Coordinates of C-alpha atoms in Angstrom, one line a residue:
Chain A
X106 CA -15.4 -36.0 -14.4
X107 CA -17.8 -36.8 -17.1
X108 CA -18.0 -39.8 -19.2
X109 CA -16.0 -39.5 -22.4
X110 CA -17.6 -41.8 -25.5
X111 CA -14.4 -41.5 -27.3
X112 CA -12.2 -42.5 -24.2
X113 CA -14.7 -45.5 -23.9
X114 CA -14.2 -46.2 -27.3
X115 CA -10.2 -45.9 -27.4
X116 CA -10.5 -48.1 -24.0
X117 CA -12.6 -50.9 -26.0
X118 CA -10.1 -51.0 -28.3
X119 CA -7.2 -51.3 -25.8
X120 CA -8.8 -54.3 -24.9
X121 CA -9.7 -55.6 -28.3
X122 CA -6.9 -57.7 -29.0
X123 CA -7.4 -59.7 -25.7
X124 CA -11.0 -60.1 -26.4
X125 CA -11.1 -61.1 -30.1
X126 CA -9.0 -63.8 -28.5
X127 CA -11.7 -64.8 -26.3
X128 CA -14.0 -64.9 -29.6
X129 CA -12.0 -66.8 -31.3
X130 CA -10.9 -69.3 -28.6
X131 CA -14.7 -69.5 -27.5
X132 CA -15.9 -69.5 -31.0
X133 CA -13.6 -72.6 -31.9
X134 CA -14.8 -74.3 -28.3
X135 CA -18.3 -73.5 -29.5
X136 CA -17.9 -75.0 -33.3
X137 CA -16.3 -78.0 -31.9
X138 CA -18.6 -78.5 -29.0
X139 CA -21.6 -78.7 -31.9
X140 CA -19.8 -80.7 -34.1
X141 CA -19.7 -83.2 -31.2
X142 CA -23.2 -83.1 -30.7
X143 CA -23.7 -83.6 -34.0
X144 CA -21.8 -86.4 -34.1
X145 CA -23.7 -88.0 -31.0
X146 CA -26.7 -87.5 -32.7
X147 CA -25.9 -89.1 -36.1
X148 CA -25.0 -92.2 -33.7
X149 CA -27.6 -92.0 -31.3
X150 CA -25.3 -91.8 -28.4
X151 CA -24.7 -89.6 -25.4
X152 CA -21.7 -90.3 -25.3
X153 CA -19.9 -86.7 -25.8
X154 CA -23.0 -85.0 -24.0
X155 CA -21.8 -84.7 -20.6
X156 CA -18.8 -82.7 -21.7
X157 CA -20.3 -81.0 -24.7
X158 CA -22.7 -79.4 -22.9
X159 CA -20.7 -78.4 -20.1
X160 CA -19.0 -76.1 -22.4
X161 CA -22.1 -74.8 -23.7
X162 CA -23.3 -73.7 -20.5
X163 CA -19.6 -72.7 -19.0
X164 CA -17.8 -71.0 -22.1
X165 CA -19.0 -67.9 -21.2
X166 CA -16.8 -67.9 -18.1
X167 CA -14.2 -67.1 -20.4
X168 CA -15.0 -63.3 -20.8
X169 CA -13.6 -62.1 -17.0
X170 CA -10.1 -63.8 -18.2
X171 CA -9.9 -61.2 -20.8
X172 CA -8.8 -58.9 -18.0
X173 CA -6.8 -61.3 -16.2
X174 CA -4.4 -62.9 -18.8
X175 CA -1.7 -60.9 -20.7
X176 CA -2.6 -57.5 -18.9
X177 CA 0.3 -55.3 -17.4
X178 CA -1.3 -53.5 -14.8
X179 CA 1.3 -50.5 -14.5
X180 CA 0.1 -49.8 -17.9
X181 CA -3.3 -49.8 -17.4
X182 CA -4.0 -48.1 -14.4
X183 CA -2.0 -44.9 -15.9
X184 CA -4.3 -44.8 -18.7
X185 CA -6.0 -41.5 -19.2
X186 CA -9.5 -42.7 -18.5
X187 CA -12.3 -42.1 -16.0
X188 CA -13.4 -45.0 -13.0
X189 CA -16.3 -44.9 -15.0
X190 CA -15.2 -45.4 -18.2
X191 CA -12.8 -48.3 -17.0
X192 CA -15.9 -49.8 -15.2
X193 CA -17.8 -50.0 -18.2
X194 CA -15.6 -52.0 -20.0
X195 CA -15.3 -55.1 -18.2
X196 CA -19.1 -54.8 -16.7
X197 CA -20.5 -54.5 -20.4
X198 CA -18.4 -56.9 -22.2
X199 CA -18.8 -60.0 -19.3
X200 CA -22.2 -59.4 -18.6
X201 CA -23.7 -58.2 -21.9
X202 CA -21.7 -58.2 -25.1
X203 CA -20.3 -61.8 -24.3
X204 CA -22.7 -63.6 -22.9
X205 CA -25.1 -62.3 -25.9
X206 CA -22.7 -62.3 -28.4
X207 CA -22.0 -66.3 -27.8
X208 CA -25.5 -67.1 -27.5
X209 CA -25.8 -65.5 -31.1
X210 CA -23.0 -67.6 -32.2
X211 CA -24.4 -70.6 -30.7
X212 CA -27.7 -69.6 -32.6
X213 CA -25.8 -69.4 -35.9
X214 CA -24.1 -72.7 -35.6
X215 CA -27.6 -74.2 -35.1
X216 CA -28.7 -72.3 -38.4
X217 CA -26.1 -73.3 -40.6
X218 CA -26.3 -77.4 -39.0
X219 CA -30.4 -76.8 -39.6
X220 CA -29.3 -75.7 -43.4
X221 CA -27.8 -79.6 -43.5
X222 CA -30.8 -81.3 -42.2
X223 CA -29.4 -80.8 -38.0
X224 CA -32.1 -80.4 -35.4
X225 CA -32.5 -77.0 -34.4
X226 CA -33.3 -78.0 -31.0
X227 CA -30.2 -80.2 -31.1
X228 CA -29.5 -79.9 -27.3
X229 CA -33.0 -81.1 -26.3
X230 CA -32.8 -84.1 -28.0
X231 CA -29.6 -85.2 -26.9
X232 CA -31.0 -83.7 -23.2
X233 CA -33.8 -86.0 -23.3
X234 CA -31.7 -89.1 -24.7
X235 CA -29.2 -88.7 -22.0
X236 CA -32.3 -88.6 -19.0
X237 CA -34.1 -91.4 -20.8
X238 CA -34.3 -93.2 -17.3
X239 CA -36.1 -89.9 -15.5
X240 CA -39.6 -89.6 -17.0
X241 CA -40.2 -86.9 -15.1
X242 CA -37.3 -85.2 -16.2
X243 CA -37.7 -85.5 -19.9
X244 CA -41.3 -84.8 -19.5
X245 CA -39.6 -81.3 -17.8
X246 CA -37.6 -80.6 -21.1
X247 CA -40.6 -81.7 -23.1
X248 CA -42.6 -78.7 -21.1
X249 CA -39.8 -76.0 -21.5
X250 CA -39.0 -74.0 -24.4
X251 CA -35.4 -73.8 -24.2
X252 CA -35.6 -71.1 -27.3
X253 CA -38.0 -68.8 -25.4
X254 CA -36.7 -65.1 -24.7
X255 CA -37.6 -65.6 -21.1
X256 CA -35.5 -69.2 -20.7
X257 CA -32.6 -67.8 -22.8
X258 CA -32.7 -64.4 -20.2
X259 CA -33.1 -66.3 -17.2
X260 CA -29.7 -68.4 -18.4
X261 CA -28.1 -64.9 -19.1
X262 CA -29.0 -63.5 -16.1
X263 CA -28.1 -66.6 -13.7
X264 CA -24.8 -66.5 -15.1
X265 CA -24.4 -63.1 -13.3
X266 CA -23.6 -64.4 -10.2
X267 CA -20.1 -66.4 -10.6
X268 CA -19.2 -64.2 -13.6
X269 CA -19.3 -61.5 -10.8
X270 CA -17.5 -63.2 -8.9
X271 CA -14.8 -63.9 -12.0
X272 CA -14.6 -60.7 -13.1
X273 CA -14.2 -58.8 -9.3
X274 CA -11.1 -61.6 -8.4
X275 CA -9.8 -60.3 -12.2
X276 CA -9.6 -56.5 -12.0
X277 CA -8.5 -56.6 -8.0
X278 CA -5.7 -59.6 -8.2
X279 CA -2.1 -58.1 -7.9
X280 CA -0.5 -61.8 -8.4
X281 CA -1.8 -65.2 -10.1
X282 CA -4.6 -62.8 -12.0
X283 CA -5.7 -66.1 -13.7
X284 CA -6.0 -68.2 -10.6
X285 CA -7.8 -65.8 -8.9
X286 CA -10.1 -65.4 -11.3
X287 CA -10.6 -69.2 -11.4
X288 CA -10.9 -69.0 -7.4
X289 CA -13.3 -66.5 -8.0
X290 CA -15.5 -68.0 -10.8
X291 CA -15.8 -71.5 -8.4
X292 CA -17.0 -69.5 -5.7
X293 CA -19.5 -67.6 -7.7
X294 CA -20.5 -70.9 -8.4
X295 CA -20.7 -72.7 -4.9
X296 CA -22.4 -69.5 -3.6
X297 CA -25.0 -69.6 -6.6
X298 CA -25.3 -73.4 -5.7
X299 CA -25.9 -72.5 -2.3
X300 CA -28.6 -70.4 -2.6
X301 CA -30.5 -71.9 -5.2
X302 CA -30.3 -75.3 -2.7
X303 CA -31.8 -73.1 0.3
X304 CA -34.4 -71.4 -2.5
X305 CA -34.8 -74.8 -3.9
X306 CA -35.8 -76.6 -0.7
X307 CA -38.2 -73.8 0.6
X308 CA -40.3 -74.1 -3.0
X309 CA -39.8 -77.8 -2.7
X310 CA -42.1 -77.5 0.9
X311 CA -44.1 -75.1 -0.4
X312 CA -45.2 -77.3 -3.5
X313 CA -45.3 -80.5 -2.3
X314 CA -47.7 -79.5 0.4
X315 CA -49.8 -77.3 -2.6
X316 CA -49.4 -80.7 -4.9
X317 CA -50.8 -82.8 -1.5
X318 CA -48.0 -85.2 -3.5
X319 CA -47.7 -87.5 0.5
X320 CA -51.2 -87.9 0.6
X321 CA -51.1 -89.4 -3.4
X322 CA -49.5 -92.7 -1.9
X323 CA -52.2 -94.9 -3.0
X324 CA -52.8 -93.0 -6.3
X325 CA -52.8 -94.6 -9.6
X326 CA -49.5 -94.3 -11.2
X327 CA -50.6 -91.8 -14.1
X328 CA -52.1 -89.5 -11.8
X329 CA -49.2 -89.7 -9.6
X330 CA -46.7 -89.1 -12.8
X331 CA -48.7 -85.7 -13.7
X332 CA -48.6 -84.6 -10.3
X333 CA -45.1 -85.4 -9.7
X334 CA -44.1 -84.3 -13.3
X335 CA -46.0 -81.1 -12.4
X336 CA -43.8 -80.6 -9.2
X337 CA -40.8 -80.9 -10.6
X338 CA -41.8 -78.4 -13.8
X339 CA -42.8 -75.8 -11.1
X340 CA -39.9 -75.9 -9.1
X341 CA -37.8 -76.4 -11.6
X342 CA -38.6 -73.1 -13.6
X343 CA -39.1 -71.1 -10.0
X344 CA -35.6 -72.3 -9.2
X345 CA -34.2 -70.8 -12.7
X346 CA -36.2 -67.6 -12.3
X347 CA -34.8 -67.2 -8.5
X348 CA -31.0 -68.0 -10.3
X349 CA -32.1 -65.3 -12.6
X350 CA -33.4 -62.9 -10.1
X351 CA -30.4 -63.2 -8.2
X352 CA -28.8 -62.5 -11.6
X353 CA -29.5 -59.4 -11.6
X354 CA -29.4 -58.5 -8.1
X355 CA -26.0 -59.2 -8.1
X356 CA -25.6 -57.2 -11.4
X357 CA -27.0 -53.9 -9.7
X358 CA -25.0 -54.5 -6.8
X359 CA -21.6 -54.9 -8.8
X360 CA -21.6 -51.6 -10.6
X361 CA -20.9 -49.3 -7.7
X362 CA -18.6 -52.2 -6.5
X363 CA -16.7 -52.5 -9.3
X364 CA -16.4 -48.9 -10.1
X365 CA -15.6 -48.3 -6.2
X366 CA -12.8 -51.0 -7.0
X367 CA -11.5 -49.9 -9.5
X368 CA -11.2 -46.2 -9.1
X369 CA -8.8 -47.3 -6.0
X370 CA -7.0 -49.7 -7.5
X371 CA -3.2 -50.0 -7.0
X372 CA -0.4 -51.6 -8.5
Chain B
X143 CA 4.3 -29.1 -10.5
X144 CA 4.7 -32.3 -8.9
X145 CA 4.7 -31.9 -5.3
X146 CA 5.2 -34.3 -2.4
X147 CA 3.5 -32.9 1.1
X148 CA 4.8 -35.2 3.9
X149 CA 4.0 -38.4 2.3
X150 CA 4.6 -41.4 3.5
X151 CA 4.1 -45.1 2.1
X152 CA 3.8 -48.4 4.3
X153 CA 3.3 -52.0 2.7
X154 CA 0.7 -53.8 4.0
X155 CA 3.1 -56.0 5.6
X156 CA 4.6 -53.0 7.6
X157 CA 7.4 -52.0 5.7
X158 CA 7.9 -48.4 6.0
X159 CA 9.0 -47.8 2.3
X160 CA 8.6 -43.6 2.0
X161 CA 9.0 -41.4 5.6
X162 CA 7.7 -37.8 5.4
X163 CA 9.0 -36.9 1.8
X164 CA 8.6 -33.0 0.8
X165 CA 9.4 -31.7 -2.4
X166 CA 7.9 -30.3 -5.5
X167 CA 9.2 -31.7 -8.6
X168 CA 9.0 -29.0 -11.4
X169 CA 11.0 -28.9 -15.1
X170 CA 14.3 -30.6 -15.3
X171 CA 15.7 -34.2 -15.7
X172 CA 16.3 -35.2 -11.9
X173 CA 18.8 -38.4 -10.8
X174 CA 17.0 -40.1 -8.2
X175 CA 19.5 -42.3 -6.5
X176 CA 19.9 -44.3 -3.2
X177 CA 20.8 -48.0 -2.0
X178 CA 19.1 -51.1 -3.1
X179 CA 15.4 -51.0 -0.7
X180 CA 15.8 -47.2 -0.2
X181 CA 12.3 -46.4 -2.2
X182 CA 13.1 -45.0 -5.5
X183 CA 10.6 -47.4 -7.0
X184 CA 8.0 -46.5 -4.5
X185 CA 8.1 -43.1 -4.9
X186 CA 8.0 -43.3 -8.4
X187 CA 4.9 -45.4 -8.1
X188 CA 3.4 -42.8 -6.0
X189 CA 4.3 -40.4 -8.4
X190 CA 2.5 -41.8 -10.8
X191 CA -0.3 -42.7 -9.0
X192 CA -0.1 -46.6 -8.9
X193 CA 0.2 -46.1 -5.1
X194 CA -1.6 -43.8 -2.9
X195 CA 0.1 -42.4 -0.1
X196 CA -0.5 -43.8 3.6
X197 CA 0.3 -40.5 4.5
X198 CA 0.6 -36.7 3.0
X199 CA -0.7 -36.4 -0.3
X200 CA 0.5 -35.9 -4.2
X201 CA -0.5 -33.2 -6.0
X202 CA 0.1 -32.2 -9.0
X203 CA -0.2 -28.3 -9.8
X204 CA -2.0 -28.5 -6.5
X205 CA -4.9 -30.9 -7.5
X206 CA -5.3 -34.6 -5.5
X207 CA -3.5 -36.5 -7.9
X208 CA -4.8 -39.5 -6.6
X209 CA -7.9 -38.9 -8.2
X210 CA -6.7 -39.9 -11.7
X211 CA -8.2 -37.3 -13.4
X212 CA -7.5 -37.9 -17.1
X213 CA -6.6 -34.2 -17.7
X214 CA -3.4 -35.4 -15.1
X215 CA -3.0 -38.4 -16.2
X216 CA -2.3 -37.3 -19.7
X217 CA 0.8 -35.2 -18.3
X218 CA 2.2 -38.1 -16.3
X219 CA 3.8 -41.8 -17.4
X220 CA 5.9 -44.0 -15.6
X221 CA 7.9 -46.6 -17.0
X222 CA 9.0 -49.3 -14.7
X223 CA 11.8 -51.7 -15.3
X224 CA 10.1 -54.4 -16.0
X225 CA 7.3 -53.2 -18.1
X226 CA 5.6 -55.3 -20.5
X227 CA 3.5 -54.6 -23.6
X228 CA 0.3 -55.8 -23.4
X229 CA 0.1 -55.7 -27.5
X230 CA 2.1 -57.8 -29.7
X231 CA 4.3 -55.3 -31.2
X232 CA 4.8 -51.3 -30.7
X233 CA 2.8 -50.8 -34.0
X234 CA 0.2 -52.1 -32.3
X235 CA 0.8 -50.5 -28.9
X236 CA 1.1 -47.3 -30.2
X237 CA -2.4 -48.0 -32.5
X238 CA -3.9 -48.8 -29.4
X239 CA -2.8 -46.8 -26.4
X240 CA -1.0 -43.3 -28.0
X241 CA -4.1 -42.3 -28.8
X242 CA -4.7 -41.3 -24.7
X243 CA -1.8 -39.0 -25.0
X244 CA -2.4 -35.6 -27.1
X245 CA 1.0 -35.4 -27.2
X246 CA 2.4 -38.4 -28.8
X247 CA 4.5 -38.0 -31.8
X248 CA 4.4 -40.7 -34.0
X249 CA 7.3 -39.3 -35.9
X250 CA 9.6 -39.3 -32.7
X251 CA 8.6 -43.0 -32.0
X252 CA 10.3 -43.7 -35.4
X253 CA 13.2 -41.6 -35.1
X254 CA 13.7 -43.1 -31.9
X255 CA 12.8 -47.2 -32.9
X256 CA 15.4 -46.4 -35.5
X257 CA 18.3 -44.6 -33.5
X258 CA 18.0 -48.5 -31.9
X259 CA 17.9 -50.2 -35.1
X260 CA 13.6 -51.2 -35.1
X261 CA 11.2 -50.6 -36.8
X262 CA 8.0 -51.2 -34.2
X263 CA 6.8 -54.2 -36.3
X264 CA 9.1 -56.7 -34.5
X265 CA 7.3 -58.7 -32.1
X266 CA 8.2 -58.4 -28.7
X267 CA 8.4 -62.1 -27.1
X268 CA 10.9 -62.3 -29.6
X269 CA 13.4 -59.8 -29.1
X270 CA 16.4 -59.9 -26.2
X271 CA 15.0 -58.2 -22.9
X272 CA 17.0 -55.5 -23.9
X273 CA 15.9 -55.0 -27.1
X274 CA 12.5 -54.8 -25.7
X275 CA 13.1 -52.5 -23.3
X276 CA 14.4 -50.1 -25.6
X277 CA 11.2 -50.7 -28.0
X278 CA 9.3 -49.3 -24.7
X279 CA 11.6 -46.9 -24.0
X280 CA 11.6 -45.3 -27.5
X281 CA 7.6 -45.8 -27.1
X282 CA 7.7 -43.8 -23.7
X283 CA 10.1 -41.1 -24.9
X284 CA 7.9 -40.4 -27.6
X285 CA 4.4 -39.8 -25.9
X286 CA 5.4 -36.6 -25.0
X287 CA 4.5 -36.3 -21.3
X288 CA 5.2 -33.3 -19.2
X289 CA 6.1 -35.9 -16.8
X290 CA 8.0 -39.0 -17.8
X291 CA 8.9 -41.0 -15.0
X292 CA 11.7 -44.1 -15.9
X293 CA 12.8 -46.6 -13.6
X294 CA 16.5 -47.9 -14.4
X295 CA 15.9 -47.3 -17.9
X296 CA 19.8 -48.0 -18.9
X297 CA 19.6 -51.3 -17.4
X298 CA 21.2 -53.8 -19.6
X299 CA 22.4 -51.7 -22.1
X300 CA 25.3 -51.7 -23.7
X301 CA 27.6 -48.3 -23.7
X302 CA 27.0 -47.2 -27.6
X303 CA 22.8 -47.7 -26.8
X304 CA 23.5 -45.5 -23.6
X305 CA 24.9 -43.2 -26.1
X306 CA 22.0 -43.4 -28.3
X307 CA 19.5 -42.7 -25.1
X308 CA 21.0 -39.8 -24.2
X309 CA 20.6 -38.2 -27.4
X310 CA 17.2 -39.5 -27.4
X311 CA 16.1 -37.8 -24.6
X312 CA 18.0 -34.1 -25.4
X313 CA 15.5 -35.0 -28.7
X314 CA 12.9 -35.9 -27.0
X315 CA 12.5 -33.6 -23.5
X316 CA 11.8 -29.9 -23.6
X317 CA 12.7 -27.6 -21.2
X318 CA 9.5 -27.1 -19.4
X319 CA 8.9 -31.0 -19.4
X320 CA 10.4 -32.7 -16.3
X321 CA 12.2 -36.1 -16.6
X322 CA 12.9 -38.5 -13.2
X323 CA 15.5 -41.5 -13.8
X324 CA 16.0 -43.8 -11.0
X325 CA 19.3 -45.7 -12.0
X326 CA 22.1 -46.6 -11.1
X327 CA 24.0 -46.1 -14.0
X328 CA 25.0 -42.9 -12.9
X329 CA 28.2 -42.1 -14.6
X330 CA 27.2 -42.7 -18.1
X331 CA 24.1 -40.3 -17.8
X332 CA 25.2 -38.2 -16.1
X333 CA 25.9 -35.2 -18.1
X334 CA 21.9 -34.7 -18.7
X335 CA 21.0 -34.6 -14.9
X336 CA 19.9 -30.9 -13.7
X337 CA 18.7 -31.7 -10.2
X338 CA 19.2 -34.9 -7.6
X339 CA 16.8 -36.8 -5.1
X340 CA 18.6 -38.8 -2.8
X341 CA 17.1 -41.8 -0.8
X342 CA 18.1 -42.8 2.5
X343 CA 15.9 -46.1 3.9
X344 CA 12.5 -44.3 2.7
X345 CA 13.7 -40.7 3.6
X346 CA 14.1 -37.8 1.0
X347 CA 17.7 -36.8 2.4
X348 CA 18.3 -34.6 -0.5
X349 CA 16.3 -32.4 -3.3
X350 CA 18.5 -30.0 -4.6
X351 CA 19.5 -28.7 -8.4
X352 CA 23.1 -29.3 -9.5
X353 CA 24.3 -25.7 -9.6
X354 CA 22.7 -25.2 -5.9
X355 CA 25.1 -28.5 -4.9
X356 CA 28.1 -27.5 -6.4
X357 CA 27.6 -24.2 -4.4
X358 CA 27.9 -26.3 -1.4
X359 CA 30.1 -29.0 -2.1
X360 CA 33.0 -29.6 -4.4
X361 CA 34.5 -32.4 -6.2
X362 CA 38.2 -32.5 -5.9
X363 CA 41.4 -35.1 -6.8
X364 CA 44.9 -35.0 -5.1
X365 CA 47.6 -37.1 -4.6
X366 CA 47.7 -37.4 -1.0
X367 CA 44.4 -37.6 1.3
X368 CA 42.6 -34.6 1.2
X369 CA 42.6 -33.1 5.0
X370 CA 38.8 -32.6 6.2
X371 CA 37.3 -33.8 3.4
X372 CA 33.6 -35.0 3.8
X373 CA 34.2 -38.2 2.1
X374 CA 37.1 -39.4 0.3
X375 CA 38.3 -42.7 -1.7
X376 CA 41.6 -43.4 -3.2
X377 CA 41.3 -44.9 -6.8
X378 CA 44.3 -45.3 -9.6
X379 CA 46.8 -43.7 -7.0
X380 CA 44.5 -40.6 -6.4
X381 CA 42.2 -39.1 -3.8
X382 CA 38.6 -38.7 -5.0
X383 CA 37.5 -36.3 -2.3
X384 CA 33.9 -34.7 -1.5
X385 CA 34.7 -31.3 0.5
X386 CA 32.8 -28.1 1.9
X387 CA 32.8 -25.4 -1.1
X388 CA 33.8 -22.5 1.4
X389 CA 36.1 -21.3 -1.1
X390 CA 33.6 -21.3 -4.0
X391 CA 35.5 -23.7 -6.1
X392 CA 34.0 -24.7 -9.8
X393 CA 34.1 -28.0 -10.4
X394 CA 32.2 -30.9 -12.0
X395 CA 30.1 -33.3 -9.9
X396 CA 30.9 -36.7 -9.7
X397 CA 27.6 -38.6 -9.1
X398 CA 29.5 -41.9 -8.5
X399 CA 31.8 -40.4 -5.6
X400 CA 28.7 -38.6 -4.3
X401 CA 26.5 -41.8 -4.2
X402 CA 29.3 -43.4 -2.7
X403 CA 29.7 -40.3 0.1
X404 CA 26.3 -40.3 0.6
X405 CA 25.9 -44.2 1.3
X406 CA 28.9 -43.8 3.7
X407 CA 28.8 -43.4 7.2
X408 CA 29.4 -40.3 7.0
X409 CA 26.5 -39.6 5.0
X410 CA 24.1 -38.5 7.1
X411 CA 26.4 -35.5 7.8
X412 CA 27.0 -34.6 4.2
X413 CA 23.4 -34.8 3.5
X414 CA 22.5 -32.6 6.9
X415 CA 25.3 -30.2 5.6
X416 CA 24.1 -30.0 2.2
X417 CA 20.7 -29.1 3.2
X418 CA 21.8 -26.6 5.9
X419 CA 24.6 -24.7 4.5
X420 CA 24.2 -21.3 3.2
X421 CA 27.3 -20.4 0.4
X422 CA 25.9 -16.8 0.6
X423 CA 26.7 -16.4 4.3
X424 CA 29.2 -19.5 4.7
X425 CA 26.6 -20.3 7.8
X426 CA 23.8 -22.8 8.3

């Protein structure tokens, strides 16, 4: 059975209506969430950051329930399509089109707020406001550039993981489609958390007997802050590029899964 | 051809739903019937391929139906009784799902949204149940399916829309498409039914076309009980019998009092009968 373009394409739009929803409802979460941080900025406050940036870095979570809610699964399993073109819908829009697409929206907002005077780099300011009390930290963000192609990939790809995990408990649930795909989003989560605490710990050895940070005791306190400061940079970044690795692990692994999935699939 | 080679269906919680069903299911409108729990929902499902067989297989015109081919799946459409759109309205549903079926007519769909008094535009939260099922049912009639496969379609309808359904389909079904109603609204459709599939507890008892059962049964009323009669109920001061056709009487089936003989204890035997008798050579 080959893949049809035009089946793909009638299939995308099947689904359209439930994920312009998603654009919209994320789009909205997105406009408001800047607007907050806006707003903390003008006042010099964190006080909205917590949450506001949560929803930056979760909204894109959303895209797995566009296959859970308002589906009717006797409907769409008899649609005249191949496993593989019912694969590539969900695979492409979770773990391309909307993790990308809100990124670009994100971008936007930060373009037009820019236009009014807004930092473009909005999100590391209030970052470093709100870890004021960690030097080391904000001496992190100050070493990161959050708008790099390689930062804003690894955040795509570490997302991989849970959305995996979302989208899986989403196309295989027969009842409670939404809660399952909530079940399966938090364990995509705790499992990502897991492993980047096992990878995390292992660099952590590794640098801190490369760093020789023990043996600094009786160091002066600069030196001590660059070496430390330089420790936590490393492993920082080698934990986000492990996330990102497993990222897309995970995303190679899916495919056959998913399509495997869903070419059984019953009501 | 729809055929069924010894299939069988268990839940996963051990509920034998379908025993060793055999039958090929070819043009015609067929009344599947049996009690509440017999399987007529699960072997429409497996039909229609939103179950796969434990057991046996489902082919259609002797390919693995279970495959999902979209060639087959274009031919096939099930309509369960509690189906719901997953688009606003049927303007929208037939926008965005008609165009997998070659053969949806868009001009049926409106004939048949107006015979109910629609127009396709209405959203569907908002209508009655029964208003929407008969959006989706003049959706389904109109796709055009070689199979179309409905699951108590009548079901909450009142007697003038049954009317109007019947005529739909006559409109709608050719004579080389084939058309499978579980219901059990059996009296007011029944003139349109040329073959029956009888349920008993998960077992295809019966497969038969009309004419072939009223060669071996016959439907007959008297005033007194009817002596040897398979199955018979008095009603409004008559007796509604089911009896042997060894004389080759021609009479009219009466689904209800055949449901009713069939669900009887006596059933079993009617159905055994029915299968085994010859009205050629009166044996079995």
């Amino acid at each position: 059975m080959s893949f049809d373009f035009s089946r793909f394409t009638s299939l995308w739009s099947f689904y359209h209506p439930r994920m312009l929803r998603m654009w919209i409802i994320a789009g909205g979460a997105l406009l408001i969430t800047y607007l907050g941080l806006v707003a903390d900025y003008c006042y010099r406050t964190t006080f909205g950051y917590p949450l506001f940036s949560s929803v930056v870095s979760y909204i894109v979570f959303g895209a797995p329930f566009v296959f859970a809610l308002g589906r009717e699964r006797a409907l769409e399993l008899q649609i005249p399509a191949t496993a593989a073109e019912r694969t590539a819908v969900p695979v492409l829009f979770c773990f391309i089109v909307a993790p990308v697409g809100l990124s670009l929206l994100w971008e936007i907002y930060e373009s037009i707020g820019a236009a009014f005077g807004v930092p473009s780099d909005l999100l590391r300011i209030l970052n470093k406001m709100y870890a004021k009390g960690e030097p080391e930290l904000t001496g992190f963000l100050d070493s990161v550039n959050y708008r790099s192609f390689t930062y804003m990939l690894c955040g795509i790809l570490g997302n991989i993981t849970p959305m995996a995990f979302g989208l899986y408990a989403a196309l295989i649930a027969r009842r409670s489609p939404v809660m399952s795909t909530i079940a399966g989003l938090v364990i995509g989560m705790v499992a990502l958390g897991v492993v980047c605490m096992i990878f995390g710990i292992v660099i952590a050895i590794t640098e801190l007997t490369k760093a020789d940070l023990i043996s600094m005791g009786d160091a002066p306190y600069e030196e001590g802050f660059k070496a430390g400061l330089s420790f936590v940079t490393t492993m920082i970044r080698l934990v986000l590029y492990g996330m990102a690795t497993l990222g897309a692990v995970v995303f190679a692994i899916s495919i056959p899964v998913f399509y495997n999935k869903i070419k059984r699939s019953q009501i | 051809m729809l055929t069924l080679d010894h299939v069988s269906y268990k839940y996963k919680g051990g509920v034998q739903a379908i025993t060793d069903a055999n039958t090929e299911i070819g043009p015609g409108t067929y009344l599947l019937i049996g009690s509440n729990g017999a399987g007529k929902t699960t072997l429409l499902r497996l039909l229609s391929t939103l179950l796969f067989a434990t057991e046996g297989e489902v082919k259609l015109d002797g390919r693995d139906i279970t495959l999902r081919r979209p060639e087959d799946m274009k031919q096939i459409f099930y309509m369960p009784d509690d189906l719901k759109s997953p688009m606003p309205t049927i303007a929208e549903l037939e926008k965005r799902h008609a165009c997998f079926y070659p053969s949806f007519n868009p001009e049926l769909l409106r004939a048949n949204l107006t015979d109910f008094g629609l127009t396709g535009t209405e959203k569907l939260d908002s209508l009655s149940l029964g208003m929407r099922r008969k959006s989706l049912l003049a959706y389904a009639l109109s796709l055009g399916v070689k199979y179309l496969l409905l699951d108590e379609p009548a079901n909450g309808m009142d007697i003038d829309s049954k009317k109007i359904f019947m005529r739909m389909i006559n409109r709608c079904v050719s004579d080389d498409s084939t058309l499978v109603i579980a219901t059990h609204n059996i009296h007011e459709l029944s003139s349109m039914f040329t073959h029956l599939l009888y349920l008993d507890k998960g077992r295809l008892s019966l497969s038969i076309s009309i004419p072939d059962l009223l060669e071996r049964i016959a439907f007959v009323t008297s005033p007194s009980p009817v002596q040897g009669a398979a199955y018979q109920e008095p009603f409004g001061g008559l007796f509604h019998a089911v009896i042997a056709n060894e004389d080759g009487l021609d009479t009219e089936i009466d689904f209800p009092l055949l449901f009713s003989a069939l669900t009887s204890a006596a059933g079993h035997s009617l159905a055994d009968f029915i299968n085994r008798y010859n009205p050629r050579s009166h044996e079995f």
